[in-house]
Amino acid sequence: MTDVVLAEMIGEVALITLHRPAKRNAFTAEMGRRLGERFRQCDDNDRVRAIVLTGTPPAFCAGADLTPGTDTFAAPVADFSASPVSPPAFALRKPVIAAVNGHAIGIGLTIALQADLRIMADDARYAIPQVRLGVLPDAMAHWTLPRIAGMANAAELLLTGRTFDGAEALRFGIANRSLPAEEVVPAALHLAAQIAANVAPMSAALSKRLLWDAACHGYTAEQVADLETALHLRVMGSADATEAVRAFRQRRQPEWSARLSTDWQELPRP
């Protein structure tokens, strides 16, 4: 059987591709399981410095697979989760860029909201239409979208289920960039390669975890300040901090030595 989620290494960047092109990459439970597996493999692999998530053209993900017809949203007969990708992209220690290179509908868009950055196609269609289908938005969209786009914009998109394009995605703050569809993946790979070449992996992991933890747990400014201080004390004087300055002075790329697979410690809680 064809794998529904492909993965390849391009330098130090993992390119993960939703791959059901005949169905416009419509989402299935198997796709959710495989995407979670791919994410875990990337997070455990020190060769992977950044991740790009995309879909085989012509779409990013057309939403839930409606092949079962009126049974698509039938009462589940087995374990069910409205957040079928585990771990979600925001829980990884590597930066994740969603290269939304075509239509992203329903869960196709809500899983992209779990990425750290989104580069989206200008003329693709986007929507979170589950309320028009008698169900609810999923993949933690009630948490991610208000934090990305603000409460008013989140309410408009979640409660109307309406369609919008790349220009509106950019205006809402959902897209970091909106580009012609054929430029989306190259731009995402270029950005990921820049992260891989220039950013210390431990620094990126700690900064990403603090960013999402602060949003998730509602930390105060004072709590974030205390955590930033604690994490500075963890990395200051490290081999990577010394190497960064040495490489800068010598005008060369740094050679990082910290390894997430062996050196990672979870953040303290305030």
Short mmCIF file of C-alpha atoms in Angstrom, two decimals, residues 5-259:
data_model
loop_
_atom_site.label_atom_id
_atom_site.label_comp_id
_atom_site.label_asym_id
_atom_site.label_seq_id
_atom_site.Cartn_x
_atom_site.Cartn_y
_atom_site.Cartn_z
CA VAL A 5 2.47 10.40 4.73
CA LEU A 6 5.83 10.62 2.98
CA ALA A 7 9.09 11.80 4.54
CA GLU A 8 12.47 12.71 3.09
CA MET A 9 15.56 14.56 4.22
CA ILE A 10 16.72 17.62 2.27
CA GLY A 11 19.98 18.51 3.97
CA GLU A 12 19.06 18.96 7.61
CA VAL A 13 15.38 19.62 6.88
CA ALA A 14 12.71 16.92 7.04
CA LEU A 15 10.04 17.34 4.37
CA ILE A 16 6.82 15.58 5.40
CA THR A 17 4.13 15.29 2.75
CA LEU A 18 0.47 14.34 3.10
CA HIS A 19 0.05 11.95 0.18
CA ARG A 20 -3.38 10.98 -1.07
CA PRO A 21 -3.34 13.06 -4.27
CA ALA A 22 -6.29 11.26 -5.88
CA LYS A 23 -8.37 12.41 -2.88
CA ARG A 24 -6.69 15.84 -2.60
CA ASN A 25 -4.98 14.48 0.53
CA ALA A 26 -8.31 14.10 2.33
CA PHE A 27 -7.63 13.24 5.95
CA THR A 28 -8.14 9.77 7.42
CA ALA A 29 -7.45 8.19 10.79
CA GLU A 30 -4.52 6.33 9.22
CA MET A 31 -3.08 9.62 7.97
CA GLY A 32 -3.31 11.03 11.50
CA ARG A 33 -1.48 8.02 12.96
CA ARG A 34 1.24 8.14 10.32
CA LEU A 35 1.73 11.89 10.69
CA GLY A 36 2.19 11.47 14.44
CA GLU A 37 4.74 8.72 13.81
CA ARG A 38 6.64 10.90 11.35
CA PHE A 39 6.67 13.76 13.84
CA ARG A 40 8.05 11.52 16.60
CA GLN A 41 10.75 10.15 14.31
CA CYS A 42 11.85 13.67 13.37
CA ASP A 43 11.85 14.87 16.95
CA ASP A 44 14.08 11.96 18.03
CA ASN A 45 16.53 12.38 15.14
CA ASP A 46 19.37 14.84 15.76
CA ARG A 47 19.94 15.11 12.00
CA VAL A 48 16.59 16.89 11.69
CA ARG A 49 16.95 20.56 12.48
CA ALA A 50 13.64 21.81 11.08
CA ILE A 51 10.48 20.30 9.60
CA VAL A 52 8.37 21.35 6.61
CA LEU A 53 4.84 19.91 6.37
CA THR A 54 3.09 20.05 3.00
CA GLY A 55 0.73 18.11 0.72
CA THR A 56 1.13 16.46 -2.64
CA PRO A 57 -0.37 18.88 -5.20
CA PRO A 58 -2.96 20.02 -6.09
CA ALA A 59 -4.03 20.47 -2.46
CA PHE A 60 -2.56 20.68 1.02
CA CYS A 61 -5.46 18.77 2.57
CA ALA A 62 -9.10 18.90 1.46
CA GLY A 63 -10.37 18.07 4.95
CA ALA A 64 -11.97 14.90 6.28
CA ASP A 65 -12.40 12.08 3.80
CA LEU A 66 -16.12 12.12 2.90
CA THR A 67 -16.01 8.77 1.09
CA PRO A 68 -18.29 7.13 3.71
CA GLY A 69 -21.02 9.61 2.70
CA THR A 70 -23.66 10.16 5.37
CA ASP A 71 -21.70 7.87 7.70
CA THR A 72 -18.65 10.19 7.65
CA PHE A 73 -19.55 11.63 11.04
CA ALA A 74 -21.42 8.64 12.40
CA ALA A 75 -21.04 7.81 16.08
CA PRO A 76 -17.58 6.24 16.49
CA VAL A 77 -17.41 2.53 17.26
CA ALA A 78 -13.81 2.65 18.57
CA ASP A 79 -11.54 5.05 20.40
CA PHE A 80 -12.00 8.53 18.97
CA SER A 81 -10.09 11.76 19.38
CA ALA A 82 -10.84 15.11 17.78
CA SER A 83 -7.07 15.68 17.87
CA PRO A 84 -5.81 12.66 15.91
CA VAL A 85 -2.20 13.77 15.39
CA SER A 86 -0.07 12.89 18.41
CA PRO A 87 2.17 14.67 19.15
CA PRO A 88 0.87 17.88 17.59
CA ALA A 89 3.41 19.99 15.72
CA PHE A 90 3.64 22.58 18.50
CA ALA A 91 4.77 19.88 20.99
CA LEU A 92 7.86 19.01 18.94
CA ARG A 93 11.23 20.50 19.83
CA LYS A 94 12.06 21.29 16.19
CA PRO A 95 10.60 24.31 14.35
CA VAL A 96 7.72 23.23 12.10
CA ILE A 97 6.75 25.22 8.99
CA ALA A 98 3.45 24.40 7.28
CA ALA A 99 3.85 24.89 3.52
CA VAL A 100 0.16 25.20 2.68
CA ASN A 101 0.53 24.88 -1.07
CA GLY A 102 -3.14 24.45 -1.95
CA HIS A 103 -6.64 24.16 -0.53
CA ALA A 104 -6.74 23.49 3.24
CA ILE A 105 -10.22 22.76 4.53
CA GLY A 106 -11.37 21.64 7.97
CA ILE A 107 -8.76 19.49 9.63
CA GLY A 108 -6.47 20.32 6.73
CA LEU A 109 -6.29 23.85 8.08
CA THR A 110 -6.54 23.06 11.79
CA ILE A 111 -3.46 20.81 11.71
CA ALA A 112 -1.59 23.60 9.89
CA LEU A 113 -2.54 25.91 12.77
CA GLN A 114 -0.48 23.64 15.05
CA ALA A 115 2.72 24.52 13.16
CA ASP A 116 5.00 27.34 14.29
CA LEU A 117 4.91 29.16 10.93
CA ARG A 118 2.65 29.00 7.89
CA ILE A 119 3.46 29.91 4.28
CA MET A 120 0.22 29.77 2.29
CA ALA A 121 -0.87 29.90 -1.34
CA ASP A 122 -2.45 33.14 -2.54
CA ASP A 123 -5.32 31.67 -4.51
CA ALA A 124 -6.13 28.53 -2.52
CA ARG A 125 -9.34 28.16 -0.54
CA TYR A 126 -9.25 27.91 3.26
CA ALA A 127 -12.06 27.21 5.69
CA ILE A 128 -12.90 25.56 9.00
CA PRO A 129 -16.45 24.56 7.97
CA GLN A 130 -17.26 21.88 10.55
CA VAL A 131 -20.16 23.85 12.06
CA ARG A 132 -21.79 23.69 8.60
CA LEU A 133 -21.47 19.90 8.71
CA GLY A 134 -23.14 19.37 12.07
CA VAL A 135 -19.88 18.82 13.99
CA LEU A 136 -17.20 21.04 15.57
CA PRO A 137 -13.77 22.38 14.64
CA ASP A 138 -11.02 20.00 15.71
CA ALA A 139 -7.27 19.58 16.28
CA MET A 140 -7.36 22.11 19.14
CA ALA A 141 -8.50 24.93 16.81
CA HIS A 142 -10.43 26.56 19.67
CA TRP A 143 -7.04 26.99 21.38
CA THR A 144 -4.64 27.61 18.48
CA LEU A 145 -6.71 29.96 16.34
CA PRO A 146 -7.51 32.61 19.01
CA ARG A 147 -3.82 32.75 19.91
CA ILE A 148 -2.75 33.11 16.31
CA ALA A 149 -5.50 35.33 14.91
CA GLY A 150 -7.17 36.87 17.97
CA MET A 151 -10.55 36.11 19.53
CA ALA A 152 -12.69 38.15 17.12
CA ASN A 153 -11.15 36.62 13.98
CA ALA A 154 -11.27 33.14 15.50
CA ALA A 155 -14.95 33.54 16.34
CA GLU A 156 -15.72 34.68 12.80
CA LEU A 157 -13.95 31.73 11.17
CA LEU A 158 -15.01 29.03 13.63
CA LEU A 159 -18.65 30.08 13.97
CA THR A 160 -19.41 30.91 10.33
CA GLY A 161 -17.30 28.21 8.65
CA ARG A 162 -16.80 30.61 5.75
CA THR A 163 -14.14 30.34 3.05
CA PHE A 164 -11.23 32.77 2.67
CA ASP A 165 -8.08 33.07 0.56
CA GLY A 166 -4.38 33.68 1.13
CA ALA A 167 -4.73 37.44 1.31
CA GLU A 168 -7.26 37.16 4.13
CA ALA A 169 -5.15 34.49 5.85
CA LEU A 170 -2.30 37.01 5.86
CA ARG A 171 -4.58 39.77 7.16
CA PHE A 172 -5.87 37.50 9.94
CA GLY A 173 -2.29 36.67 10.94
CA ILE A 174 -2.79 32.99 10.11
CA ALA A 175 -0.24 33.14 7.27
CA ASN A 176 3.27 34.45 7.82
CA ARG A 177 3.52 34.81 4.04
CA SER A 178 1.10 34.40 1.13
CA LEU A 179 2.72 33.41 -2.17
CA PRO A 180 1.85 31.87 -5.54
CA ALA A 181 1.21 28.17 -4.97
CA GLU A 182 4.31 27.01 -6.82
CA GLU A 183 6.52 29.17 -4.58
CA VAL A 184 5.15 27.96 -1.24
CA VAL A 185 7.22 24.79 -0.73
CA PRO A 186 10.50 26.29 -2.01
CA ALA A 187 10.03 29.28 0.30
CA ALA A 188 9.30 27.00 3.27
CA LEU A 189 12.33 24.83 2.52
CA HIS A 190 14.53 27.91 2.21
CA LEU A 191 13.34 29.25 5.55
CA ALA A 192 13.82 25.84 7.19
CA ALA A 193 17.33 25.59 5.73
CA GLN A 194 18.17 29.01 7.17
CA ILE A 195 17.03 27.82 10.59
CA ALA A 196 19.08 24.62 10.23
CA ALA A 197 22.21 26.54 9.25
CA ASN A 198 22.07 29.44 11.68
CA VAL A 199 20.07 28.51 14.77
CA ALA A 200 21.39 26.48 17.70
CA PRO A 201 19.13 23.42 18.04
CA MET A 202 18.93 23.60 21.83
CA SER A 203 18.18 27.34 21.74
CA ALA A 204 15.42 26.80 19.18
CA ALA A 205 13.92 23.95 21.19
CA LEU A 206 13.93 25.88 24.47
CA SER A 207 12.56 29.05 22.86
CA LYS A 208 9.81 27.15 21.06
CA ARG A 209 8.79 25.26 24.19
CA LEU A 210 8.67 28.47 26.24
CA LEU A 211 6.66 30.25 23.54
CA TRP A 212 3.98 27.55 23.41
CA ASP A 213 4.01 26.84 27.17
CA ALA A 214 3.45 30.52 27.89
CA ALA A 215 0.44 30.52 25.56
CA CYS A 216 -0.88 27.20 26.82
CA HIS A 217 -0.60 27.91 30.53
CA GLY A 218 -1.24 31.65 30.45
CA TYR A 219 2.01 32.63 32.12
CA THR A 220 2.31 36.19 33.36
CA ALA A 221 5.06 38.49 32.12
CA GLU A 222 6.88 38.02 35.42
CA GLN A 223 6.71 34.23 35.14
CA VAL A 224 8.09 34.37 31.60
CA ALA A 225 10.90 36.65 32.80
CA ASP A 226 11.82 34.13 35.50
CA LEU A 227 11.80 31.26 33.00
CA GLU A 228 13.90 33.22 30.50
CA THR A 229 16.43 33.82 33.27
CA ALA A 230 16.46 30.13 34.27
CA LEU A 231 16.97 29.04 30.67
CA HIS A 232 19.71 31.63 30.10
CA LEU A 233 21.53 30.19 33.10
CA ARG A 234 21.17 26.76 31.50
CA VAL A 235 22.76 27.73 28.17
CA MET A 236 25.15 30.56 29.04
CA GLY A 237 28.69 29.22 29.19
CA SER A 238 27.73 26.18 27.13
CA ALA A 239 29.82 24.89 24.23
CA ASP A 240 27.23 26.19 21.75
CA ALA A 241 27.20 29.68 23.25
CA THR A 242 30.99 29.81 22.97
CA GLU A 243 30.95 28.38 19.44
CA ALA A 244 28.37 30.92 18.28
CA VAL A 245 30.59 33.87 19.17
CA ARG A 246 33.68 32.17 17.76
CA ALA A 247 31.92 31.43 14.46
CA PHE A 248 30.60 34.98 14.24
CA ARG A 249 34.07 36.44 14.75
CA GLN A 250 35.54 34.04 12.18
CA ARG A 251 32.69 34.69 9.70
CA ARG A 252 31.74 31.03 9.30
CA GLN A 253 28.77 28.79 10.03
CA PRO A 254 28.69 27.52 13.62
CA GLU A 255 29.14 23.84 14.41
CA TRP A 256 26.66 23.00 17.14
CA SER A 257 27.43 20.25 19.64
CA ALA A 258 24.33 20.06 21.89
CA ARG A 259 22.09 17.08 21.07
#
